[in-house]
Amino acid sequence: MTKKVIFPMTRVHEPLRVDVDIQNGKVVDATVGATLFRGFEIMMIGRDPRDAALLTQRICGICSSAHAVAATFAMQQAFRLSPTLNGQHIINLIFAADIIQNQIRHFYVLAIYDYLKGPNMPPYTPRLEGDYRLPQKLTDELMAHTKEGMLKAMRAHEMLAIFGAKIPMQQTILVTGVTEQASADRISAYLGILQELTDWVENVYLYDVAVLADYYKDYYTIGSTKGNMISYGMFPQPITGKREFPSGVIFEKGKVQPLDTSKISEDIRHSWYQDDQETRNPIEGTTVPDRNKAEAYSWIKSPRYEGYAFEGGPLARAWISGEYQRGTGVMDRIITRAQETLKICRMAQDWISQLVPGGPTLSKYAVPMQGEGAGLTDAMRGPLGHWIKIKDSKIVHYQIVTPTAWTFSPRDNQGKRGPVEESLLDTPVANTEDLIEIGRVIRSFDPCFTCAVHTIDAPEHKPPMTL
């Protein structure tokens, strides 16, 4: 048996450690651990609740608006308020733009280089050896599209800033809407970029994904999970509150069941935290770090639903909506992410047509003396939850459960692996020095681990290894 440690994993958004045991050319065991302590839950205590939508965005620059949305939903529930019609539509438009840029950036900046052999020059070298299957003509075509992809992701950010003022960390979302007005010039500017992105996603992004899937058909099976899927839903509509993407859960590729948030828990058996209870619902959760805890190997807790690990993200949303139920492998994630990007582009065109130019985007409100709320929304990578308690108009409790916590969770107190650990089992490995197959599986989940560096010194003092 060969044991390999990949640390830090690169082309992800935070230091990630992956330990795998390989036997007879396949992964037989795996653990994944986040090595960065966040601690925003601690920082929020004692602050004005209105700070939450601004400060929690600093958790991540690639998906910052998702935290603004979740924090705002939590405050809406705690304050017992609803946004204005224009306000809700614009929140959705801001969020949609951020999701579009994220999906494009994931494929063209983080994932595609696991499959394309670029030119023999930095930043494409040094590269891993592996089965780069595309013929040179298609490789050159897709490599050209990577440059376009970077520019289109930038355009999506520009689109977001029309109503969000800046990005990352937009500045306009508040409890009852947004501070920016739905003026004719803003509507026109947003729509112009949106039409450009819609055309490009439909004609280039989806084409590139189809090409990749055609040459890597075995990756429909590689990286599969058990098929436990979860979604909080996404993009509530004004007045009705009905979400464009429905919430729900699926057990092992079965039928969609209603989401019951009381069944959500976090387990800390193998996480660097201490508590007199190993498992709690986030509304009662704690954040007490313990770096020397025995058996722990991650700063991520283990979110569970009815005690089981669940995958979220575009693939889960597609399964729950019934739009895609082919499988749960690497290519399934890549394909549904691209398909969802086009779907969101088209939804945003509908929302912007419903804006009332000059109509109110905010309503007055005051911070209550006390309150409690759960802000649940799906985000780029899956279910995102913010739980808040307010006393004397200050935050006394704040817990955040991110999408990456769901997918990259460590084992729980029952020994159940998280979805990514499960997906790595049986992954074929052709070369134990390069492990390109491991990178393909992990990056298909679009892990949000910020601040990764790009080389490691192996314990045997071998030359730096890039993954």
JSON list of C-alpha atoms in Angstrom, two decimals, residues 261-267 278-287 302-305 373-375 385-389 397-402:
[
{"chain": "A", "resi": 261, "resn": "THR", "atom": "CA", "xyz": [-34.04, 22.40, 8.80]},
{"chain": "A", "resi": 262, "resn": "SER", "atom": "CA", "xyz": [-34.47, 20.96, 12.30]},
{"chain": "A", "resi": 263, "resn": "LYS", "atom": "CA", "xyz": [-32.70, 17.83, 11.00]},
{"chain": "A", "resi": 264, "resn": "ILE", "atom": "CA", "xyz": [-29.49, 19.75, 10.21]},
{"chain": "A", "resi": 265, "resn": "SER", "atom": "CA", "xyz": [-26.62, 19.23, 12.64]},
{"chain": "A", "resi": 266, "resn": "GLU", "atom": "CA", "xyz": [-22.87, 19.68, 12.89]},
{"chain": "A", "resi": 267, "resn": "ASP", "atom": "CA", "xyz": [-20.57, 17.05, 14.37]},
{"chain": "A", "resi": 278, "resn": "GLU", "atom": "CA", "xyz": [-20.31, 16.48, 19.79]},
{"chain": "A", "resi": 279, "resn": "THR", "atom": "CA", "xyz": [-23.41, 17.22, 17.71]},
{"chain": "A", "resi": 280, "resn": "ARG", "atom": "CA", "xyz": [-25.58, 20.35, 17.68]},
{"chain": "A", "resi": 281, "resn": "ASN", "atom": "CA", "xyz": [-28.00, 22.18, 15.42]},
{"chain": "A", "resi": 282, "resn": "PRO", "atom": "CA", "xyz": [-26.25, 25.37, 14.24]},
{"chain": "A", "resi": 283, "resn": "ILE", "atom": "CA", "xyz": [-28.69, 27.63, 16.11]},
{"chain": "A", "resi": 284, "resn": "GLU", "atom": "CA", "xyz": [-27.11, 26.20, 19.28]},
{"chain": "A", "resi": 285, "resn": "GLY", "atom": "CA", "xyz": [-23.64, 25.62, 17.84]},
{"chain": "A", "resi": 286, "resn": "THR", "atom": "CA", "xyz": [-20.38, 26.85, 19.34]},
{"chain": "A", "resi": 287, "resn": "THR", "atom": "CA", "xyz": [-16.98, 27.84, 17.95]},
{"chain": "A", "resi": 302, "resn": "SER", "atom": "CA", "xyz": [-19.19, 17.75, 9.78]},
{"chain": "A", "resi": 303, "resn": "PRO", "atom": "CA", "xyz": [-22.63, 19.01, 8.69]},
{"chain": "A", "resi": 304, "resn": "ARG", "atom": "CA", "xyz": [-25.18, 16.23, 8.54]},
{"chain": "A", "resi": 305, "resn": "TYR", "atom": "CA", "xyz": [-28.86, 15.84, 7.68]},
{"chain": "A", "resi": 373, "resn": "GLY", "atom": "CA", "xyz": [-33.16, 33.88, 12.49]},
{"chain": "A", "resi": 374, "resn": "ALA", "atom": "CA", "xyz": [-31.75, 31.38, 10.03]},
{"chain": "A", "resi": 375, "resn": "GLY", "atom": "CA", "xyz": [-30.59, 32.67, 6.67]},
{"chain": "A", "resi": 385, "resn": "GLY", "atom": "CA", "xyz": [-26.57, 28.88, 6.26]},
{"chain": "A", "resi": 386, "resn": "HIS", "atom": "CA", "xyz": [-26.18, 31.80, 8.68]},
{"chain": "A", "resi": 387, "resn": "TRP", "atom": "CA", "xyz": [-27.80, 31.44, 12.12]},
{"chain": "A", "resi": 388, "resn": "ILE", "atom": "CA", "xyz": [-28.17, 34.53, 14.32]},
{"chain": "A", "resi": 389, "resn": "LYS", "atom": "CA", "xyz": [-29.43, 35.42, 17.80]},
{"chain": "A", "resi": 397, "resn": "HIS", "atom": "CA", "xyz": [-24.78, 34.10, 18.70]},
{"chain": "A", "resi": 398, "resn": "TYR", "atom": "CA", "xyz": [-23.64, 33.56, 15.12]},
{"chain": "A", "resi": 399, "resn": "GLN", "atom": "CA", "xyz": [-22.95, 30.33, 13.26]},
{"chain": "A", "resi": 400, "resn": "ILE", "atom": "CA", "xyz": [-22.08, 29.78, 9.61]},
{"chain": "A", "resi": 401, "resn": "VAL", "atom": "CA", "xyz": [-22.21, 26.47, 7.76]},
{"chain": "A", "resi": 402, "resn": "THR", "atom": "CA", "xyz": [-20.70, 26.78, 4.30]}
]
